[in-house]
Each structure stands twice: as structure tokens, then as C-alpha cells.
mmCIF file of C-alpha atoms in Angstrom:
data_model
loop_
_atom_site.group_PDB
_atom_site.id
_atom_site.type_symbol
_atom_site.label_atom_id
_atom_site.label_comp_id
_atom_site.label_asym_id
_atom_site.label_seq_id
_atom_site.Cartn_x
_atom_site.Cartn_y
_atom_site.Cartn_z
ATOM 1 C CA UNK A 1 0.000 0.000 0.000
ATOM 2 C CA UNK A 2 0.948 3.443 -0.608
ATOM 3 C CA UNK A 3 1.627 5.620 1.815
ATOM 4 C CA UNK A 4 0.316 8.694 2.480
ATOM 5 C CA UNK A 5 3.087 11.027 1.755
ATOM 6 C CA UNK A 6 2.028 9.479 -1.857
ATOM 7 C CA UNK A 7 -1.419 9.682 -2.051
ATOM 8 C CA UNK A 8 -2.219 13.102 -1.123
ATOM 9 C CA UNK A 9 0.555 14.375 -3.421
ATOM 10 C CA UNK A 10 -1.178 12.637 -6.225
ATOM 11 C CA UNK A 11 -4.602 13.424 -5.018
ATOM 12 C CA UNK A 12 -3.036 17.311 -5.092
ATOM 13 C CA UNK A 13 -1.740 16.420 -8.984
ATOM 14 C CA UNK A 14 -5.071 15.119 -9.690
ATOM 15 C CA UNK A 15 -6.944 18.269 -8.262
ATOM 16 C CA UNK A 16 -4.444 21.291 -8.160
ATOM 17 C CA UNK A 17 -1.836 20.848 -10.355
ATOM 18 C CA UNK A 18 -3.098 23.577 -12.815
ATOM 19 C CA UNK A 19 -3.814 26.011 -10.079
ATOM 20 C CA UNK A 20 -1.328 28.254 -7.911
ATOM 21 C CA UNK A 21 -1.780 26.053 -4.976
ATOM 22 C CA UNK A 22 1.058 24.512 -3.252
ATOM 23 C CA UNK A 23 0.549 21.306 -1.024
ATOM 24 C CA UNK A 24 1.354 21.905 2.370
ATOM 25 C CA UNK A 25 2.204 18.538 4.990
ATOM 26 C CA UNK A 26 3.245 19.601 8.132
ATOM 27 C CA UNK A 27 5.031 17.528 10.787
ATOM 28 C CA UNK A 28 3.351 14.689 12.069
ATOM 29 C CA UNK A 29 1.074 14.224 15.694
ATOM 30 C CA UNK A 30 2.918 12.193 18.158
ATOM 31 C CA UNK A 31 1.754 8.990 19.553
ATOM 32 C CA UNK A 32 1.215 10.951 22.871
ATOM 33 C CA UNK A 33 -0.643 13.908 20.799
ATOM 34 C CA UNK A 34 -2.504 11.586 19.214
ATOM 35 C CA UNK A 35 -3.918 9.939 22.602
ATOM 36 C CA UNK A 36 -4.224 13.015 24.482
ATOM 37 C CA UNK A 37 -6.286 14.509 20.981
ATOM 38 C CA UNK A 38 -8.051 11.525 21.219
ATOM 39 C CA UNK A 39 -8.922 11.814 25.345
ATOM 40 C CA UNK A 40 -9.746 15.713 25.053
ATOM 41 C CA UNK A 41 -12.638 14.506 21.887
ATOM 42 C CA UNK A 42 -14.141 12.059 23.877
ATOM 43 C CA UNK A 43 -14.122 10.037 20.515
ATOM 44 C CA UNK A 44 -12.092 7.090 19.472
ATOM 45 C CA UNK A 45 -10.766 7.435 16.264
ATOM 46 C CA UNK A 46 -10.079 4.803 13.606
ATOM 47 C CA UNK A 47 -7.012 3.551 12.625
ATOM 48 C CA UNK A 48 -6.834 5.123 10.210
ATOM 49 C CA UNK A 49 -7.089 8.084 11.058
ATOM 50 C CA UNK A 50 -4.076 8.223 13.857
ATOM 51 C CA UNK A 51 -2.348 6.706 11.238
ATOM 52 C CA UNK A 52 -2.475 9.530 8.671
ATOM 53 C CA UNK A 53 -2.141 11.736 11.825
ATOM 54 C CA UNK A 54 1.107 10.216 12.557
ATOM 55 C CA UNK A 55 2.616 11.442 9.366
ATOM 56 C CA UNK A 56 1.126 14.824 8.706
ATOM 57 C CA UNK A 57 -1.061 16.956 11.503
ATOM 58 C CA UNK A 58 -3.354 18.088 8.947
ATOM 59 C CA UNK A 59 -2.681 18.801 5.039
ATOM 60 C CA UNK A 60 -2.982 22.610 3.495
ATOM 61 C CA UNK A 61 -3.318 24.065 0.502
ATOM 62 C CA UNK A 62 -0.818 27.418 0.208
ATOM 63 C CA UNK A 63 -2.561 29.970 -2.312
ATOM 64 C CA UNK A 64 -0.769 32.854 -3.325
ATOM 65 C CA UNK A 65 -1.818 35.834 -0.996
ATOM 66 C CA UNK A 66 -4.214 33.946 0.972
ATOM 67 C CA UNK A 67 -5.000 32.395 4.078
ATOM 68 C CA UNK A 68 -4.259 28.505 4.105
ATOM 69 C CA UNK A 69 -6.956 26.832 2.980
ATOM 70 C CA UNK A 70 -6.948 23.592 5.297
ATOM 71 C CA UNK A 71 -8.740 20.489 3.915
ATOM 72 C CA UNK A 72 -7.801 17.664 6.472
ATOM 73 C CA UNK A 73 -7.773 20.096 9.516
ATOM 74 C CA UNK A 74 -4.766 19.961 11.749
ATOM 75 C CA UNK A 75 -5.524 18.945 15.682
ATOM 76 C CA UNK A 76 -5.322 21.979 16.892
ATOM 77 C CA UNK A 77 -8.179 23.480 15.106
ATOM 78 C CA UNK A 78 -10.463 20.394 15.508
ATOM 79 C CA UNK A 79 -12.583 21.804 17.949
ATOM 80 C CA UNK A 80 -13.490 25.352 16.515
ATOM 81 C CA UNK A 81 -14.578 23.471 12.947
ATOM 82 C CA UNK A 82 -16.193 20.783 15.113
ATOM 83 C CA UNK A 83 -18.444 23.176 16.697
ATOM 84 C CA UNK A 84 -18.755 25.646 13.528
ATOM 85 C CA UNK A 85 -19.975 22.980 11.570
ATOM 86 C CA UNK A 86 -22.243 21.069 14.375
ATOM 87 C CA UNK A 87 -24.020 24.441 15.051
ATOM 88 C CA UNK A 88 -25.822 24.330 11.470
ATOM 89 C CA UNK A 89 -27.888 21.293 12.862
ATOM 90 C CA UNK A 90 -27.730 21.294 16.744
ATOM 91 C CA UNK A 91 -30.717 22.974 17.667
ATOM 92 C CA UNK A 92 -33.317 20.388 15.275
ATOM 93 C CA UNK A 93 -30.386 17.380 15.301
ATOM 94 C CA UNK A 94 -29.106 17.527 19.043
ATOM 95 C CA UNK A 95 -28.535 14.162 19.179
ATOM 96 C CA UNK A 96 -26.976 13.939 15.961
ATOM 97 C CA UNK A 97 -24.547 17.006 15.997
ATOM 98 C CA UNK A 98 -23.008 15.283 19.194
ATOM 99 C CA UNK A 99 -21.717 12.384 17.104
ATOM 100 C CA UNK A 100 -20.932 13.759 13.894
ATOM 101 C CA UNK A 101 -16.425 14.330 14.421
ATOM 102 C CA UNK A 102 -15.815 16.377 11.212
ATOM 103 C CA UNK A 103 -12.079 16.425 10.030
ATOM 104 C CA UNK A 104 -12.048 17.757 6.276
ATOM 105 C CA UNK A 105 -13.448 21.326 5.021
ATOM 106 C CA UNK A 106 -14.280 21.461 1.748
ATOM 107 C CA UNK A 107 -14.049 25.103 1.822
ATOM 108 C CA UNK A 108 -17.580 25.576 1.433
ATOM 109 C CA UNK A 109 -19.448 25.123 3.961
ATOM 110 C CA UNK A 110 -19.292 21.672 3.928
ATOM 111 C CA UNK A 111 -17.354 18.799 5.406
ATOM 112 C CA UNK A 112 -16.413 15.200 5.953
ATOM 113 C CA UNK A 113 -15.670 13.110 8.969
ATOM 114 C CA UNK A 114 -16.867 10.311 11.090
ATOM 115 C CA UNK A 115 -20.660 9.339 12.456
ATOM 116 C CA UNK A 116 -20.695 7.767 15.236
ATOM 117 C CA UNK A 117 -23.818 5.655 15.126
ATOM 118 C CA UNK A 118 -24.497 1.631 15.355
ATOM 119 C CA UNK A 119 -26.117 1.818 11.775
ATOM 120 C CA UNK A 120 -22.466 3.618 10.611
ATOM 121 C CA UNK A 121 -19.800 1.384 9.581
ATOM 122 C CA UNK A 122 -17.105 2.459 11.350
ATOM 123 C CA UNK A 123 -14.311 4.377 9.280
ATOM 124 C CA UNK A 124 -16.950 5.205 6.701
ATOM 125 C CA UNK A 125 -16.785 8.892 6.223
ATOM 126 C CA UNK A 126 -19.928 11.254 6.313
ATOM 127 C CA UNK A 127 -20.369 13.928 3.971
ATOM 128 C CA UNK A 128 -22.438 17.058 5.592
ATOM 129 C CA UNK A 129 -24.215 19.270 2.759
ATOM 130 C CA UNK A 130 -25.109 22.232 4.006
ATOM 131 C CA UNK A 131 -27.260 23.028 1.213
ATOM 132 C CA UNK A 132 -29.548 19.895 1.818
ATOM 133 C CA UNK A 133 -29.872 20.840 5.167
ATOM 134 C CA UNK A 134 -33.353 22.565 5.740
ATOM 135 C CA UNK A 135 -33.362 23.809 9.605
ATOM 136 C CA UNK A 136 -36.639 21.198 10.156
ATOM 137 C CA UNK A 137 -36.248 19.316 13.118
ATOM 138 C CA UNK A 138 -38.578 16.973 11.022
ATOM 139 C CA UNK A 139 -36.009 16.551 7.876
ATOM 140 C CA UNK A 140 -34.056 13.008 8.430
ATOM 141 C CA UNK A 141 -30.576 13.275 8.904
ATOM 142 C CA UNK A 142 -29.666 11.407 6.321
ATOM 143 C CA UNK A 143 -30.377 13.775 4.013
ATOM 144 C CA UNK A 144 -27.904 16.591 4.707
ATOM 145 C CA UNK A 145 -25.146 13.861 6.446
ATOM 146 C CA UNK A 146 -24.316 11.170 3.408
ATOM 147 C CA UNK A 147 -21.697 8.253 3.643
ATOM 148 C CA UNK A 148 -19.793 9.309 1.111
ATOM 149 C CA UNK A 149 -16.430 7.139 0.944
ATOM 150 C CA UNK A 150 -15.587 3.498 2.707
ATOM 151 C CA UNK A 151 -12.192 5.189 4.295
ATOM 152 C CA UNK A 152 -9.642 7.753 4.302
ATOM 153 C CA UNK A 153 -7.752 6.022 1.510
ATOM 154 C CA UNK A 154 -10.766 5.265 -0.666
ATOM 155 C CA UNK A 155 -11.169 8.908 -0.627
ATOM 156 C CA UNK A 156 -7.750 9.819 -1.645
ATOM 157 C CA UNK A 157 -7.396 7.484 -4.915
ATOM 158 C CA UNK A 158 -10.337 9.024 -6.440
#
């Protein structure tokens, strides 16, 4: 298997090679980061997941005269995107925003990350879409959170 160095820079060929954007990897999460990140969500995270942690805390796109534009947020801002993108369904999905550990912005508004839920395959990543989303506690919430990709990797090959 490839490793992840690999894929994301040929997921960034795939995407962003024509564009101005530069790939940024920082350094990677230590095993002790990684557990105390793990303790402070109160989630336990796949395989995975600590795995691509353990080589790169997060992975950036550099634009010229921009902001970076995170897409597989680093640790450290886990919590403030966690809660940003929980409070566009907490008040009509309570029970739902408390499980849903998003990890990937796609810059719009939307993101990707992990349900946890029994009827969830575990490591199966959840798409939110804010546009589906209707602010109707009666709207299922299947229908603004999709499973999207069967892992991390699946996601990066396409």
C-alpha cells in the first residue's frame, strides 16, 4: 500500500496541479498527541485516522496571498470546525450534531468526517451538505449527512 506522503501528493496532482496552490504537509502528531487529541474529543478514532495523523497533523493548501486553505484540519483546530460545523444542525439534530467528528473542510461550507452511530460502519466517512440541510427538526438526517467514501484512503485514490 501506498503511503500517504504518496497519495495526497497525487490526489493534489489530480486536483491542483493547474492552479497556484502549493501542497502543504506539516510535521506529524505524536503517539502521545494523538492519545491526548483523542482523550480531550471524547471520541475514538479509527485507525486510520491516527495513522495519517502520525505522518502529517493536517494537510494545506498554500494559495498565493491567501490564508491557508486547510482540507484535512490539523488537531489543533479540531474543535473550533467541530463546533462551527455542528451548530448548522444542533438545535433540530441535538442528538446527531453530538456524534458527527468532522475532520475535512471542503471550503464551502461543507465537510467530511466520522458518524458515530451503530447503523455507521465504522471508518466510513460522512459527507455534511449544508445546502440539503433545511433547519426542520422533522427533515431526516440522512439527508444533509451522506456516507460518502468506505475510508480515508478510498477517498484519496479518487
Amino acid at each position: 500500500m501506498k503511503n500517504w506522503t504518496d497519495l495526497l501528493t497525487q490526489r493534489h496532482g489530480r486536483y491542483y496541479e493547474s492552479g497556484d496552490s502549493q501542497l502543504v504537509l506539516p510535521a506529524p502528531v505524536s503517539e502521545q498527541a494523538i492519545s491526548e487529541f483523542k482523550r480531550s474529543t471524547g471520541y475514538h478514532w479509527t485507525e486510520e485516522f491516527c495513522d495519517l495523523y502520525s505522518h502529517h497533523d493536517g494537510v494545506g493548501l498554500a494559495l498565493p496571498n491567501q490564508e491557508m486553505a486547510w482540507q484535512f484540519l490539523p488537531t489543533r483546530e479540531f474543535h473550533g470546525f467541530s463546533v462551527l460545523i455542528r451548530d448548522w444542525f444542533v438545535k433540530t439534530h441535538p442528538s446527531i450534531a453530538e456524534v458527527y467528528y468532522p475532520f475535512f473542510d471542503w471550503g464551502s461550507g461543507d465537510a467530511m468526517g466520522y458518524l458515530d452511530l451503530p447503523d455507521v460502519r465504522r471508518g466510513v466517512l460522512v459527507e455534511f451538505e449544508h445546502e440539503a440541510y433545511e433547519f426542520d427538526a422533522k427533515q431526516p438526517w440522512s439527508s444533509f449527512l451522506k456516507q460518502s467514501h468506505d475510508s480515508i484512503r478510498s477517498f484519496l485514490t479518487i
